[in-house]
PDB file of C-alpha atoms in Angstrom:
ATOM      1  CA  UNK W   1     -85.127 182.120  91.635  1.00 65.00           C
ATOM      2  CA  UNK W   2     -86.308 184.623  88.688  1.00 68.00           C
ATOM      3  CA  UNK W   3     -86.451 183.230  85.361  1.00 69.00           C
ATOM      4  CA  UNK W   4     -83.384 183.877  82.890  1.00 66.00           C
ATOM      5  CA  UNK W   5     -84.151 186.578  80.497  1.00 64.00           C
ATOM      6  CA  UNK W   6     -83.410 186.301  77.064  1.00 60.00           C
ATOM      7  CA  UNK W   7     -80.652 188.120  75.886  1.00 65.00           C
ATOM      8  CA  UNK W   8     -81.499 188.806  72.110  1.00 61.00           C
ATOM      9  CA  UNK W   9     -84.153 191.265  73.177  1.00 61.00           C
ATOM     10  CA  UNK W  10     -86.820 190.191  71.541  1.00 62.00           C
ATOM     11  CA  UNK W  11     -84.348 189.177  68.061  1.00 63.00           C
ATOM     12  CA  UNK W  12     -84.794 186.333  66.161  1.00 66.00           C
ATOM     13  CA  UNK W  13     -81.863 185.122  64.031  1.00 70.00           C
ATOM     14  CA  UNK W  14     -82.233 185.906  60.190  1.00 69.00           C
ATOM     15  CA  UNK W  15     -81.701 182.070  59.230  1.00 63.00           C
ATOM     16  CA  UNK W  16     -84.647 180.584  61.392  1.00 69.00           C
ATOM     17  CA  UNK W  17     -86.799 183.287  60.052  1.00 67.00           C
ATOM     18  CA  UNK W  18     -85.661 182.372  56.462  1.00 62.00           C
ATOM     19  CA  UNK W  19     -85.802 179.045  56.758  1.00 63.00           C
ATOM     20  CA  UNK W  20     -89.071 177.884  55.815  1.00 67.00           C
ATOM     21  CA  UNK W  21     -89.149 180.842  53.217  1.00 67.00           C
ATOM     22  CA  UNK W  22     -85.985 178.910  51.427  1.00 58.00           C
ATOM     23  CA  UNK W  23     -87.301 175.425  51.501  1.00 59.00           C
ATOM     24  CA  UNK W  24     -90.475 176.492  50.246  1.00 63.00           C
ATOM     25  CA  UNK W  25     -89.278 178.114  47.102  1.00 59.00           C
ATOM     26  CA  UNK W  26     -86.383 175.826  46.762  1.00 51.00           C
ATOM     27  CA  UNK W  27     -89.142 173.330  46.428  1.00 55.00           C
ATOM     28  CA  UNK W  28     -91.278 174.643  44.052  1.00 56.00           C
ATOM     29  CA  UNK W  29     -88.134 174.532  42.034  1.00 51.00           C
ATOM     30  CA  UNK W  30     -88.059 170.556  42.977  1.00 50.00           C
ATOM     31  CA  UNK W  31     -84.757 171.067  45.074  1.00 56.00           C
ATOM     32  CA  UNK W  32     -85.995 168.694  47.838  1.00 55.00           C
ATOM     33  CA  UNK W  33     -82.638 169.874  49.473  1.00 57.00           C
ATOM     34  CA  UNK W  34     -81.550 173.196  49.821  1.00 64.00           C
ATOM     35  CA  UNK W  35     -78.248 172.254  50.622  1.00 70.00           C
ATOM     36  CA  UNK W  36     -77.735 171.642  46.862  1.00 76.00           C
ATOM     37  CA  UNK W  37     -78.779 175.095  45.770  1.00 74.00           C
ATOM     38  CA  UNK W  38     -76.939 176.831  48.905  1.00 75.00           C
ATOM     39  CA  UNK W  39     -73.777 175.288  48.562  1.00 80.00           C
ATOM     40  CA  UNK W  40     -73.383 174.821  44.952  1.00 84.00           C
ATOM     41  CA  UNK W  41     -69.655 175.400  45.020  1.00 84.00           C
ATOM     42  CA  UNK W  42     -69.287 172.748  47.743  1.00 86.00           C
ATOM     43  CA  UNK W  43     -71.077 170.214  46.076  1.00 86.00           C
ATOM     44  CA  UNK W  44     -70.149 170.491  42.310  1.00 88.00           C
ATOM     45  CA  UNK W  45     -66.484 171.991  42.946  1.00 87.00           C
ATOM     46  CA  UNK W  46     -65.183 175.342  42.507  1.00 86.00           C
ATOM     47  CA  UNK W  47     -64.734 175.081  38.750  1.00 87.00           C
ATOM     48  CA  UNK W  48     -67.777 173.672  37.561  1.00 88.00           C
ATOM     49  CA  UNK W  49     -70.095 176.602  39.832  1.00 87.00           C
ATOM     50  CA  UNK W  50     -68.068 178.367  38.315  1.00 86.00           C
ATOM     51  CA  UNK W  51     -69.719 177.659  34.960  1.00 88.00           C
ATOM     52  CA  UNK W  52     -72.986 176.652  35.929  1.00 88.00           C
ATOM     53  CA  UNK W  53     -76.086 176.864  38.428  1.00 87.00           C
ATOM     54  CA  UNK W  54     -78.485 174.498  39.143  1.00 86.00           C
ATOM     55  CA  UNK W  55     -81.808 175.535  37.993  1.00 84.00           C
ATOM     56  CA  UNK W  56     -84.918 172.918  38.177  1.00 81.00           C
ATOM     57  CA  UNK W  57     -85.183 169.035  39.630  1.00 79.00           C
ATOM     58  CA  UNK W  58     -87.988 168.105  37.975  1.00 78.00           C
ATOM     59  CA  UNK W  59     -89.394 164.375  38.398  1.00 75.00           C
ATOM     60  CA  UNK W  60     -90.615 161.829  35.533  1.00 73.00           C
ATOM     61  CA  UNK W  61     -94.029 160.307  35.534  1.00 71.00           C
ATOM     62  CA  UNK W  62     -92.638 156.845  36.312  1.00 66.00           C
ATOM     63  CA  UNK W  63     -90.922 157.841  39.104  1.00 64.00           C
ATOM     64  CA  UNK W  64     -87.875 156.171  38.256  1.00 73.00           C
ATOM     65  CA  UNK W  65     -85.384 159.360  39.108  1.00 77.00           C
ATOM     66  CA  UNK W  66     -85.242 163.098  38.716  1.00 82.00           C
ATOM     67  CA  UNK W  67     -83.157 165.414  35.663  1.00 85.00           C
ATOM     68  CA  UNK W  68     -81.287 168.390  37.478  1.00 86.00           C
ATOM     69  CA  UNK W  69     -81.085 170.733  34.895  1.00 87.00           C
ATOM     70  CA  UNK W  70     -78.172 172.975  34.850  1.00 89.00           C
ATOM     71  CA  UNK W  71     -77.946 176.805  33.543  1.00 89.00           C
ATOM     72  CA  UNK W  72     -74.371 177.588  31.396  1.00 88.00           C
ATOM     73  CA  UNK W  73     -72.524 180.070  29.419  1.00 82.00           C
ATOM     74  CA  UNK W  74     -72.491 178.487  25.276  1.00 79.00           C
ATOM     75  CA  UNK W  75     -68.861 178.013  25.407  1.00 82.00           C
ATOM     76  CA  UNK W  76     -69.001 175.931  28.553  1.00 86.00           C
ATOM     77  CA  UNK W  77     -71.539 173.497  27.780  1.00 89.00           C
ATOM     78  CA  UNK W  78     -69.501 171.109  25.813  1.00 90.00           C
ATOM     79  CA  UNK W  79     -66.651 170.938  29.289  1.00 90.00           C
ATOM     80  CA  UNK W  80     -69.809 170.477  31.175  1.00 91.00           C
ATOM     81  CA  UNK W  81     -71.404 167.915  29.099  1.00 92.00           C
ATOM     82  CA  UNK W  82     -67.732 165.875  29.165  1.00 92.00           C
ATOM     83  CA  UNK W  83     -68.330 165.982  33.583  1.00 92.00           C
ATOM     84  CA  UNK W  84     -72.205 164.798  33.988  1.00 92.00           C
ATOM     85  CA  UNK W  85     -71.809 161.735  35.350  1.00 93.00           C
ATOM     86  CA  UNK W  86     -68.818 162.534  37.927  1.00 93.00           C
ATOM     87  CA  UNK W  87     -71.088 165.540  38.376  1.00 92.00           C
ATOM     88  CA  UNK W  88     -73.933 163.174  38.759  1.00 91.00           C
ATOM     89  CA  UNK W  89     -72.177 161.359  41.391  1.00 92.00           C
ATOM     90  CA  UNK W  90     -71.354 164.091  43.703  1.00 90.00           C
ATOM     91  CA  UNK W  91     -74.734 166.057  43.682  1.00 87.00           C
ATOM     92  CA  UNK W  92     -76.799 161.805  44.696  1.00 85.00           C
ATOM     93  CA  UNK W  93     -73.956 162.290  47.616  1.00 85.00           C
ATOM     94  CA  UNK W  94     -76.168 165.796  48.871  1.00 81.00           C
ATOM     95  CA  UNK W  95     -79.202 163.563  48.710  1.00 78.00           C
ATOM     96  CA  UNK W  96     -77.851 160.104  50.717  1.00 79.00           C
ATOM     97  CA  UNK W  97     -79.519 158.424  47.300  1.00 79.00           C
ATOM     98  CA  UNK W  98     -79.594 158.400  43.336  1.00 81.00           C
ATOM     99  CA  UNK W  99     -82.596 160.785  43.379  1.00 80.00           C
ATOM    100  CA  UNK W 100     -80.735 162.332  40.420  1.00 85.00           C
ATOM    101  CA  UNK W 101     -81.022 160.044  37.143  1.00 86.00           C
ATOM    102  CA  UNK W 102     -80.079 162.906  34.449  1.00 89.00           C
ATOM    103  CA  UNK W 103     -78.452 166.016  33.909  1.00 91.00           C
ATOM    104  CA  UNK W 104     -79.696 168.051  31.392  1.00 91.00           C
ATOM    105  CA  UNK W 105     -77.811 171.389  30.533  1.00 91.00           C
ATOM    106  CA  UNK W 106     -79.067 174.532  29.716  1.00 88.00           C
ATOM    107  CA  UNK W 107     -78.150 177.681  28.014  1.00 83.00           C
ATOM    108  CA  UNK W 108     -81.793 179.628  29.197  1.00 71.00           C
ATOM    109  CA  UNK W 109     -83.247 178.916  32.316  1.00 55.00           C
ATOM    110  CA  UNK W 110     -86.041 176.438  32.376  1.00 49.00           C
ATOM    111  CA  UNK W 111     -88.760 178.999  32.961  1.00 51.00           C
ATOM    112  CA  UNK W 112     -87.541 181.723  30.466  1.00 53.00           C
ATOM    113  CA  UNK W 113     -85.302 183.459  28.966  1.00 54.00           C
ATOM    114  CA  UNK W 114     -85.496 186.234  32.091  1.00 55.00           C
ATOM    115  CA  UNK W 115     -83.967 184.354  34.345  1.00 53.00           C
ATOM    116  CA  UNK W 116     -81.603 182.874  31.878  1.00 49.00           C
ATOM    117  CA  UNK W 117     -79.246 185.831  32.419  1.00 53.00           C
ATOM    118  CA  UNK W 118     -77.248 184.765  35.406  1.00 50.00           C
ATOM    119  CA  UNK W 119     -73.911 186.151  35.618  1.00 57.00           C
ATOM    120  CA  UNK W 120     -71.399 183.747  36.792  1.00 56.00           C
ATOM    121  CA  UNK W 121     -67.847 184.221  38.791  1.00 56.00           C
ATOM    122  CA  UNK W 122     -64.789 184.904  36.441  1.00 50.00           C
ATOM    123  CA  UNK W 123     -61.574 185.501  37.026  1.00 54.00           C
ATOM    124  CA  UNK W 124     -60.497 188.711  38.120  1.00 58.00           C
ATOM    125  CA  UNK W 125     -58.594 190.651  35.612  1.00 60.00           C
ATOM    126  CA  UNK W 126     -54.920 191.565  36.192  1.00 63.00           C
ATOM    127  CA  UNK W 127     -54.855 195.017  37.064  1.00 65.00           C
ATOM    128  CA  UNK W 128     -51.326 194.934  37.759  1.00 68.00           C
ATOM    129  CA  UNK W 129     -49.501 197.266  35.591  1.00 64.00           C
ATOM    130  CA  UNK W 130     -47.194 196.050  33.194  1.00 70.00           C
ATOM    131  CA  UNK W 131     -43.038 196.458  33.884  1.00 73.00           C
ATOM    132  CA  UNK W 132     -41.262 199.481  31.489  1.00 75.00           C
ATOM    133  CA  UNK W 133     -38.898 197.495  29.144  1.00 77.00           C
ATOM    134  CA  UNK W 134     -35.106 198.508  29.736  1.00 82.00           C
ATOM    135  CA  UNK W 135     -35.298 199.849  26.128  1.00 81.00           C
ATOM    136  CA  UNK W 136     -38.081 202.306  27.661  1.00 78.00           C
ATOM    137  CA  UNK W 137     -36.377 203.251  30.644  1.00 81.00           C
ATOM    138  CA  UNK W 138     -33.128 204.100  28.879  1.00 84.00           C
ATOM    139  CA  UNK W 139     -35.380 206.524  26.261  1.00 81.00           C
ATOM    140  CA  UNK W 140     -37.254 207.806  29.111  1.00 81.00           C
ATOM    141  CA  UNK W 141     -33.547 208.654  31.065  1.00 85.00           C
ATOM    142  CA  UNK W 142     -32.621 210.153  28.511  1.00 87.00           C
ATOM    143  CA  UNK W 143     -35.292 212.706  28.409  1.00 86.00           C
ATOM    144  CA  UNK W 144     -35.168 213.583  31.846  1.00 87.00           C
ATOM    145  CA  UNK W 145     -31.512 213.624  32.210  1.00 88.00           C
ATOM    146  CA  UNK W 146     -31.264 217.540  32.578  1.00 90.00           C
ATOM    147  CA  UNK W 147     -33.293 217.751  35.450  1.00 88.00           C
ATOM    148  CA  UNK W 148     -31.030 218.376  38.584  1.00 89.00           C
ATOM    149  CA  UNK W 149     -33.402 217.356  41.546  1.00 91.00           C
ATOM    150  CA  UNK W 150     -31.906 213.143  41.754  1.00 90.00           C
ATOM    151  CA  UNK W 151     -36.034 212.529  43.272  1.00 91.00           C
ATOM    152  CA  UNK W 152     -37.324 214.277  40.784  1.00 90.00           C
ATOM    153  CA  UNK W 153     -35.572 213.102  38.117  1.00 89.00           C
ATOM    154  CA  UNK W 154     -36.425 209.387  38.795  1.00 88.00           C
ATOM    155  CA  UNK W 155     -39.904 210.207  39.290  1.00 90.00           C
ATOM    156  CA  UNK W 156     -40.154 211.127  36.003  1.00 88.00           C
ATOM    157  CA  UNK W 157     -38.214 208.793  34.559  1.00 86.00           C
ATOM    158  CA  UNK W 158     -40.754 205.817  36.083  1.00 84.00           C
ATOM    159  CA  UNK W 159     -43.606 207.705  34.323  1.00 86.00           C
ATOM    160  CA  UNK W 160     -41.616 208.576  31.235  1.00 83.00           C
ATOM    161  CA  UNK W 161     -41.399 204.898  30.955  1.00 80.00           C
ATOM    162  CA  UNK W 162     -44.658 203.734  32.039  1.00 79.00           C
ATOM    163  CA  UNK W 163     -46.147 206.441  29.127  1.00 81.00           C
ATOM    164  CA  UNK W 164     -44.097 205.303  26.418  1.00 76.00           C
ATOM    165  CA  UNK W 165     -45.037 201.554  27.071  1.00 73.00           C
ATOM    166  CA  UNK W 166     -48.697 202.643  26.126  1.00 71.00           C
ATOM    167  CA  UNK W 167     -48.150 204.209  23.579  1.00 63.00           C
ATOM    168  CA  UNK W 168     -46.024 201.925  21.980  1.00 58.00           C
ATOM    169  CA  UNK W 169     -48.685 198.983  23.027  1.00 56.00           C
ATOM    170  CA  UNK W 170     -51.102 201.407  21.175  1.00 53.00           C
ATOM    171  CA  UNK W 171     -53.343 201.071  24.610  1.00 53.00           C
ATOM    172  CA  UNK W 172     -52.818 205.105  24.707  1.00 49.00           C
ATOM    173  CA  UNK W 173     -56.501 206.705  26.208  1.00 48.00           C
TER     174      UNK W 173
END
């Protein structure tokens, strides 16, 4: 019987290449597990990666725990002072231990102020465009009441309406 060929061609997958590049920088950082740098979202919640990244472990001469210092915005550093110790909790569940004594937060990154400028997720604006008010719509009817074409007519009434709300918002480019 012939031996099976491999069917990847001579491919290796990107994540066992990557691998061993990850855990080495992750620790030079001190992040003894990658997992907590990967899945940040997963391990401090949606609304606190949000806000923050995790940016150095670094370990004390006594050996009696690690700090995880954490990179934030100015504004949410006082919310994200308030949650250290449930946050605490939940990244010594990553790590099966308390490896993680402190939390120290950060408004520059530990190394500089370089990599300090992380941009973080925020909400996405509402594009949505605003509703005419019935005041609006009855000026804009007006206007375009001597057109005789019915499609044509309300056409132009919807962006008589939608024009006037601008400029009346004085949001007018």
């Amino acid at each position: 019987m012939a031996p099976r060929r491999a069917s990847t061609k001579g491919f290796t997958r990107t994540a066992s290449l990557l691998t061993g590049r990850i855990r080495a920088a992750s620790e030079s950082r001190g992040f003894a597990q990658s997992r907590l740098l990967t899945d940040w979202a997963e391990v401090a919640g949606a609304d606190v990666a949000a806000v923050s990244r995790p940016v150095e472990v670094s370990y004390g001469r006594g050996g009696m725990g690690a700090t995880l210092t954490l990179l934030t915005t100015g504004a949410q550093a006082p919310m994200l002072e308030m949650q250290k110790e449930q946050l605490r909790t939940r990244v010594n569940a990553v790590y099966g231990y308390n490896a993680i004594a402190r939390i120290r937060i950060t408004q520059t990154a530990a190394t500089g102020f370089a990599e300090g400028q992380v941009a973080f997720e925020t909400k996405p604006k509402d594009t949505t465009p605003k509703a005419p008010s019935p005041d609006m719509q009855a000026a804009a009817s007006s206007v375009v009441a001597p057109v005789a074409d019915d499609g044509l007519r309300h056409a132009l009434e919807q962006l008589g309406a939608h024009i006037l709300t601008k400029e009346k918002q004085g949001t007018r480019t």
